[in-house]
Amino acid sequence: MREQYLEAIGITVWSQRNFDENKTLIPDLSQQGWDELKITVEDCTRCELCHGRTQTVFGVGDHGADLLIIGEAPGVEEDQRGEPFVGRAGQLLDAMLSSIHLSRNKVYIANILKCRPPNNRDPKPKESLTCGPYLERQISLLQPKVILALGRIAAQWLLKSDSPVGRLRGGEFNYGEQQIPLLVSYHPAYLLRSPSAKSKAWEDLILVMQILQNS
Ligand code: URA
């Protein structure tokens, strides 16, 4: 209102704009809805991963979902298709969801990074820091009842921890100001390499289900 008034009488209004350490503008996401946020992500050039991507991988699922699943970053197939978890690990994730009577269109699935790191290397901490606000805004828009972090990168970033997944899983944490229940489990790609860990992942899913049922 004040700004509109000042502009109407011909006074230029300067607003505070924030830049990150790469001198790129940090967009104000706080008023962005799903559609605008998706476009902001599609246009993002705030780190070097934008040069190697086929497209951004924003996230998929129900905007009213109770369960938010967070992975690490798109792989080669996700980069091609523009959707998270569509490769072999994604097929296992679908099977895990179906074991608790859920499907990818009844939950919401997103990654810490929206662009594929080259050769599927781990995200660099700086990349997670740069990309993280997009996920944070997705979480505020979604307001899920439970967050499930899959794998080390997602778990450590969300919990600001350096503990290994094996130590974080099994615990019930809370995320952000809203204290959203957050659980950690193994990444499906790890489960493909280490099928003996599937029984522990199953225990994690049971816990997810219990929290959803009690919420
Ligand atoms: N691994 C992830 O963490 N996310 C994907 O989208 C695909 C594989």
Short mmCIF file of N, CA and C in Angstrom, two decimals, residues 27-122:
data_model
loop_
_atom_site.label_atom_id
_atom_site.label_comp_id
_atom_site.label_asym_id
_atom_site.label_seq_id
_atom_site.Cartn_x
_atom_site.Cartn_y
_atom_site.Cartn_z
N PRO A 27 15.96 -15.46 -5.39
CA PRO A 27 14.58 -15.02 -5.63
C PRO A 27 13.76 -15.08 -4.35
N ASP A 28 12.81 -14.16 -4.22
CA ASP A 28 11.90 -14.21 -3.08
C ASP A 28 10.79 -15.20 -3.43
N LEU A 29 10.83 -16.35 -2.78
CA LEU A 29 9.88 -17.41 -3.12
C LEU A 29 8.66 -17.37 -2.22
N SER A 30 8.70 -16.50 -1.22
CA SER A 30 7.72 -16.61 -0.13
C SER A 30 6.27 -16.41 -0.58
N GLN A 31 6.09 -15.74 -1.72
CA GLN A 31 4.71 -15.53 -2.18
C GLN A 31 4.37 -16.44 -3.37
N GLN A 32 5.32 -17.27 -3.77
CA GLN A 32 5.09 -18.06 -4.99
C GLN A 32 4.24 -19.31 -4.72
N GLY A 33 3.27 -19.51 -5.58
CA GLY A 33 2.47 -20.73 -5.53
C GLY A 33 3.15 -21.80 -6.38
N TRP A 34 2.50 -22.95 -6.51
CA TRP A 34 3.11 -24.09 -7.22
C TRP A 34 3.54 -23.73 -8.64
N ASP A 35 2.64 -23.08 -9.40
CA ASP A 35 2.93 -22.84 -10.81
C ASP A 35 4.10 -21.88 -10.98
N GLU A 36 4.06 -20.80 -10.20
CA GLU A 36 5.12 -19.79 -10.30
C GLU A 36 6.46 -20.37 -9.85
N LEU A 37 6.40 -21.16 -8.79
CA LEU A 37 7.63 -21.77 -8.27
C LEU A 37 8.25 -22.71 -9.31
N LYS A 38 7.39 -23.45 -10.00
CA LYS A 38 7.89 -24.38 -11.02
C LYS A 38 8.60 -23.60 -12.13
N ILE A 39 8.02 -22.47 -12.51
CA ILE A 39 8.63 -21.65 -13.56
C ILE A 39 9.96 -21.07 -13.07
N THR A 40 9.99 -20.63 -11.80
CA THR A 40 11.24 -20.11 -11.23
C THR A 40 12.33 -21.17 -11.30
N VAL A 41 11.97 -22.40 -10.95
CA VAL A 41 12.95 -23.50 -10.99
C VAL A 41 13.39 -23.76 -12.44
N GLU A 42 12.43 -23.77 -13.36
CA GLU A 42 12.78 -24.03 -14.77
C GLU A 42 13.76 -22.99 -15.31
N ASP A 43 13.62 -21.76 -14.80
CA ASP A 43 14.47 -20.66 -15.29
C ASP A 43 15.78 -20.54 -14.50
N CYS A 44 15.96 -21.38 -13.49
CA CYS A 44 17.09 -21.18 -12.57
C CYS A 44 18.45 -21.39 -13.25
N THR A 45 19.33 -20.44 -13.02
CA THR A 45 20.72 -20.58 -13.50
C THR A 45 21.67 -20.24 -12.35
N ARG A 46 21.26 -20.55 -11.12
CA ARG A 46 22.03 -20.10 -9.96
C ARG A 46 23.23 -20.98 -9.64
N CYS A 47 23.35 -22.13 -10.30
CA CYS A 47 24.59 -22.89 -10.14
C CYS A 47 24.94 -23.55 -11.48
N GLU A 48 26.12 -24.11 -11.54
CA GLU A 48 26.62 -24.60 -12.84
C GLU A 48 25.86 -25.82 -13.37
N LEU A 49 25.05 -26.47 -12.49
CA LEU A 49 24.32 -27.65 -12.96
C LEU A 49 23.32 -27.31 -14.06
N CYS A 50 22.96 -26.03 -14.16
CA CYS A 50 21.99 -25.64 -15.20
C CYS A 50 22.56 -25.90 -16.60
N HIS A 51 23.91 -25.88 -16.72
CA HIS A 51 24.51 -26.03 -18.05
C HIS A 51 24.39 -27.47 -18.59
N GLY A 52 24.33 -28.45 -17.65
CA GLY A 52 24.32 -29.84 -18.12
C GLY A 52 22.95 -30.47 -18.15
N ARG A 53 21.94 -29.75 -17.74
CA ARG A 53 20.63 -30.40 -17.62
C ARG A 53 19.89 -30.45 -18.96
N THR A 54 19.10 -31.51 -19.13
CA THR A 54 18.15 -31.52 -20.24
C THR A 54 16.95 -30.67 -19.84
N GLN A 55 16.54 -30.86 -18.60
CA GLN A 55 15.45 -30.06 -18.04
C GLN A 55 15.53 -30.15 -16.52
N THR A 56 14.83 -29.26 -15.83
CA THR A 56 14.78 -29.35 -14.38
C THR A 56 13.79 -30.46 -13.99
N VAL A 57 13.97 -30.97 -12.78
CA VAL A 57 13.07 -32.01 -12.27
C VAL A 57 12.46 -31.44 -10.99
N PHE A 58 11.26 -30.91 -11.12
CA PHE A 58 10.66 -30.12 -10.05
C PHE A 58 10.12 -31.00 -8.92
N GLY A 59 9.33 -31.98 -9.30
CA GLY A 59 8.67 -32.82 -8.30
C GLY A 59 7.40 -33.33 -8.91
N VAL A 60 6.79 -34.34 -8.27
CA VAL A 60 5.59 -34.93 -8.86
C VAL A 60 4.67 -35.39 -7.75
N GLY A 61 3.39 -35.37 -8.03
CA GLY A 61 2.44 -35.94 -7.08
C GLY A 61 1.30 -35.00 -6.76
N ASP A 62 0.68 -35.30 -5.62
CA ASP A 62 -0.54 -34.63 -5.19
C ASP A 62 -0.18 -33.43 -4.32
N HIS A 63 -0.66 -32.25 -4.72
CA HIS A 63 -0.36 -31.04 -3.93
C HIS A 63 -1.08 -31.04 -2.57
N GLY A 64 -1.93 -32.01 -2.36
CA GLY A 64 -2.59 -32.13 -1.04
C GLY A 64 -2.10 -33.36 -0.30
N ALA A 65 -0.97 -33.91 -0.73
CA ALA A 65 -0.50 -35.19 -0.15
C ALA A 65 -0.12 -35.05 1.32
N ASP A 66 -0.34 -36.12 2.07
CA ASP A 66 0.08 -36.16 3.48
C ASP A 66 1.55 -36.54 3.60
N LEU A 67 2.03 -37.29 2.63
CA LEU A 67 3.41 -37.80 2.70
C LEU A 67 4.28 -37.16 1.63
N LEU A 68 5.38 -36.59 2.07
CA LEU A 68 6.37 -36.02 1.15
C LEU A 68 7.63 -36.89 1.20
N ILE A 69 8.03 -37.39 0.05
CA ILE A 69 9.24 -38.21 -0.04
C ILE A 69 10.33 -37.37 -0.70
N ILE A 70 11.49 -37.33 -0.05
CA ILE A 70 12.56 -36.49 -0.58
C ILE A 70 13.80 -37.32 -0.87
N GLY A 71 14.22 -37.26 -2.13
CA GLY A 71 15.45 -37.95 -2.54
C GLY A 71 16.58 -36.95 -2.71
N GLU A 72 17.54 -37.39 -3.50
CA GLU A 72 18.80 -36.63 -3.59
C GLU A 72 18.81 -35.66 -4.78
N ALA A 73 18.85 -36.24 -5.96
CA ALA A 73 18.97 -35.42 -7.17
C ALA A 73 18.55 -36.28 -8.36
N PRO A 74 18.15 -35.64 -9.46
CA PRO A 74 17.79 -36.43 -10.64
C PRO A 74 18.99 -37.21 -11.18
N GLY A 75 18.71 -38.41 -11.69
CA GLY A 75 19.72 -39.16 -12.42
C GLY A 75 19.47 -38.97 -13.91
N VAL A 76 20.10 -39.82 -14.71
CA VAL A 76 20.02 -39.64 -16.15
C VAL A 76 18.59 -39.77 -16.68
N GLU A 77 17.85 -40.77 -16.15
CA GLU A 77 16.49 -40.97 -16.66
C GLU A 77 15.54 -39.86 -16.21
N GLU A 78 15.76 -39.41 -14.97
CA GLU A 78 14.91 -38.33 -14.44
C GLU A 78 15.15 -37.04 -15.24
N ASP A 79 16.42 -36.80 -15.57
CA ASP A 79 16.78 -35.62 -16.36
C ASP A 79 16.10 -35.67 -17.74
N GLN A 80 16.01 -36.89 -18.30
CA GLN A 80 15.37 -37.04 -19.63
C GLN A 80 13.86 -36.85 -19.53
N ARG A 81 13.28 -37.40 -18.47
CA ARG A 81 11.81 -37.41 -18.38
C ARG A 81 11.23 -36.24 -17.60
N GLY A 82 12.07 -35.55 -16.83
CA GLY A 82 11.58 -34.40 -16.06
C GLY A 82 10.77 -34.79 -14.84
N GLU A 83 10.96 -36.04 -14.38
CA GLU A 83 10.19 -36.53 -13.22
C GLU A 83 11.13 -37.27 -12.27
N PRO A 84 10.96 -37.07 -10.95
CA PRO A 84 11.87 -37.76 -10.02
C PRO A 84 11.58 -39.26 -9.93
N PHE A 85 12.60 -39.99 -9.65
CA PHE A 85 12.49 -41.44 -9.36
C PHE A 85 11.74 -42.20 -10.46
N VAL A 86 12.24 -42.15 -11.66
CA VAL A 86 11.62 -42.93 -12.74
C VAL A 86 12.54 -44.05 -13.25
N GLY A 87 13.76 -44.11 -12.74
CA GLY A 87 14.68 -45.18 -13.14
C GLY A 87 14.47 -46.42 -12.28
N ARG A 88 15.49 -47.25 -12.19
CA ARG A 88 15.35 -48.52 -11.43
C ARG A 88 15.04 -48.26 -9.96
N ALA A 89 15.73 -47.26 -9.39
CA ALA A 89 15.46 -46.93 -7.98
C ALA A 89 14.02 -46.47 -7.82
N GLY A 90 13.53 -45.76 -8.82
CA GLY A 90 12.15 -45.27 -8.78
C GLY A 90 11.15 -46.41 -8.85
N GLN A 91 11.48 -47.43 -9.65
CA GLN A 91 10.57 -48.57 -9.73
C GLN A 91 10.48 -49.27 -8.38
N LEU A 92 11.63 -49.35 -7.69
CA LEU A 92 11.60 -49.95 -6.35
C LEU A 92 10.80 -49.06 -5.40
N LEU A 93 10.98 -47.74 -5.53
CA LEU A 93 10.20 -46.83 -4.67
C LEU A 93 8.70 -47.04 -4.91
N ASP A 94 8.30 -47.17 -6.17
CA ASP A 94 6.88 -47.41 -6.47
C ASP A 94 6.39 -48.69 -5.78
N ALA A 95 7.24 -49.74 -5.82
CA ALA A 95 6.85 -51.02 -5.20
C ALA A 95 6.75 -50.85 -3.68
N MET A 96 7.68 -50.07 -3.12
CA MET A 96 7.63 -49.84 -1.67
C MET A 96 6.35 -49.10 -1.29
N LEU A 97 6.01 -48.10 -2.12
CA LEU A 97 4.78 -47.34 -1.83
C LEU A 97 3.56 -48.24 -1.96
N SER A 98 3.58 -49.09 -2.97
CA SER A 98 2.40 -49.94 -3.15
C SER A 98 2.27 -50.93 -1.99
N SER A 99 3.39 -51.28 -1.35
CA SER A 99 3.31 -52.21 -0.20
C SER A 99 2.60 -51.55 0.99
N ILE A 100 2.52 -50.21 1.01
CA ILE A 100 1.72 -49.55 2.06
C ILE A 100 0.49 -48.86 1.44
N HIS A 101 0.07 -49.45 0.31
CA HIS A 101 -1.18 -49.02 -0.36
C HIS A 101 -1.15 -47.55 -0.78
N LEU A 102 0.02 -47.12 -1.22
CA LEU A 102 0.13 -45.77 -1.76
C LEU A 102 0.70 -45.83 -3.17
N SER A 103 0.58 -44.74 -3.89
CA SER A 103 1.18 -44.68 -5.23
C SER A 103 1.75 -43.29 -5.42
N ARG A 104 2.56 -43.11 -6.47
CA ARG A 104 3.24 -41.82 -6.63
C ARG A 104 2.27 -40.66 -6.86
N ASN A 105 1.05 -40.95 -7.31
CA ASN A 105 0.14 -39.80 -7.46
C ASN A 105 -0.66 -39.49 -6.20
N LYS A 106 -0.43 -40.29 -5.14
CA LYS A 106 -1.11 -39.99 -3.86
C LYS A 106 -0.15 -39.36 -2.85
N VAL A 107 1.16 -39.35 -3.17
CA VAL A 107 2.15 -38.72 -2.30
C VAL A 107 2.78 -37.58 -3.11
N TYR A 108 3.76 -36.90 -2.53
CA TYR A 108 4.51 -35.94 -3.33
C TYR A 108 5.98 -36.35 -3.26
N ILE A 109 6.65 -36.34 -4.41
CA ILE A 109 8.05 -36.76 -4.46
C ILE A 109 8.90 -35.63 -5.03
N ALA A 110 9.96 -35.30 -4.31
CA ALA A 110 10.86 -34.23 -4.78
C ALA A 110 12.29 -34.59 -4.38
N ASN A 111 13.21 -33.84 -4.90
CA ASN A 111 14.62 -34.04 -4.58
C ASN A 111 15.20 -32.79 -3.94
N ILE A 112 16.36 -32.95 -3.32
CA ILE A 112 17.08 -31.78 -2.80
C ILE A 112 17.52 -30.91 -4.00
N LEU A 113 18.10 -31.55 -5.01
CA LEU A 113 18.53 -30.80 -6.21
C LEU A 113 17.51 -30.98 -7.33
N LYS A 114 17.31 -29.93 -8.08
CA LYS A 114 16.36 -29.99 -9.20
C LYS A 114 17.07 -30.25 -10.53
N CYS A 115 18.39 -30.26 -10.53
CA CYS A 115 19.13 -30.54 -11.77
C CYS A 115 20.08 -31.70 -11.53
N ARG A 116 20.35 -32.42 -12.60
CA ARG A 116 21.19 -33.61 -12.50
C ARG A 116 22.67 -33.26 -12.35
N PRO A 117 23.33 -33.78 -11.31
CA PRO A 117 24.78 -33.59 -11.24
C PRO A 117 25.46 -34.49 -12.28
N PRO A 118 26.56 -34.02 -12.89
CA PRO A 118 27.20 -34.82 -13.94
C PRO A 118 27.66 -36.18 -13.43
N ASN A 119 27.51 -37.18 -14.27
CA ASN A 119 27.93 -38.56 -13.95
C ASN A 119 27.34 -39.06 -12.63
N ASN A 120 26.18 -38.53 -12.28
CA ASN A 120 25.49 -38.94 -11.05
C ASN A 120 26.35 -38.81 -9.80
N ARG A 121 27.26 -37.85 -9.82
CA ARG A 121 28.05 -37.64 -8.60
C ARG A 121 27.16 -37.08 -7.50
N ASP A 122 27.66 -37.15 -6.25
CA ASP A 122 26.91 -36.60 -5.12
C ASP A 122 26.76 -35.09 -5.30
#
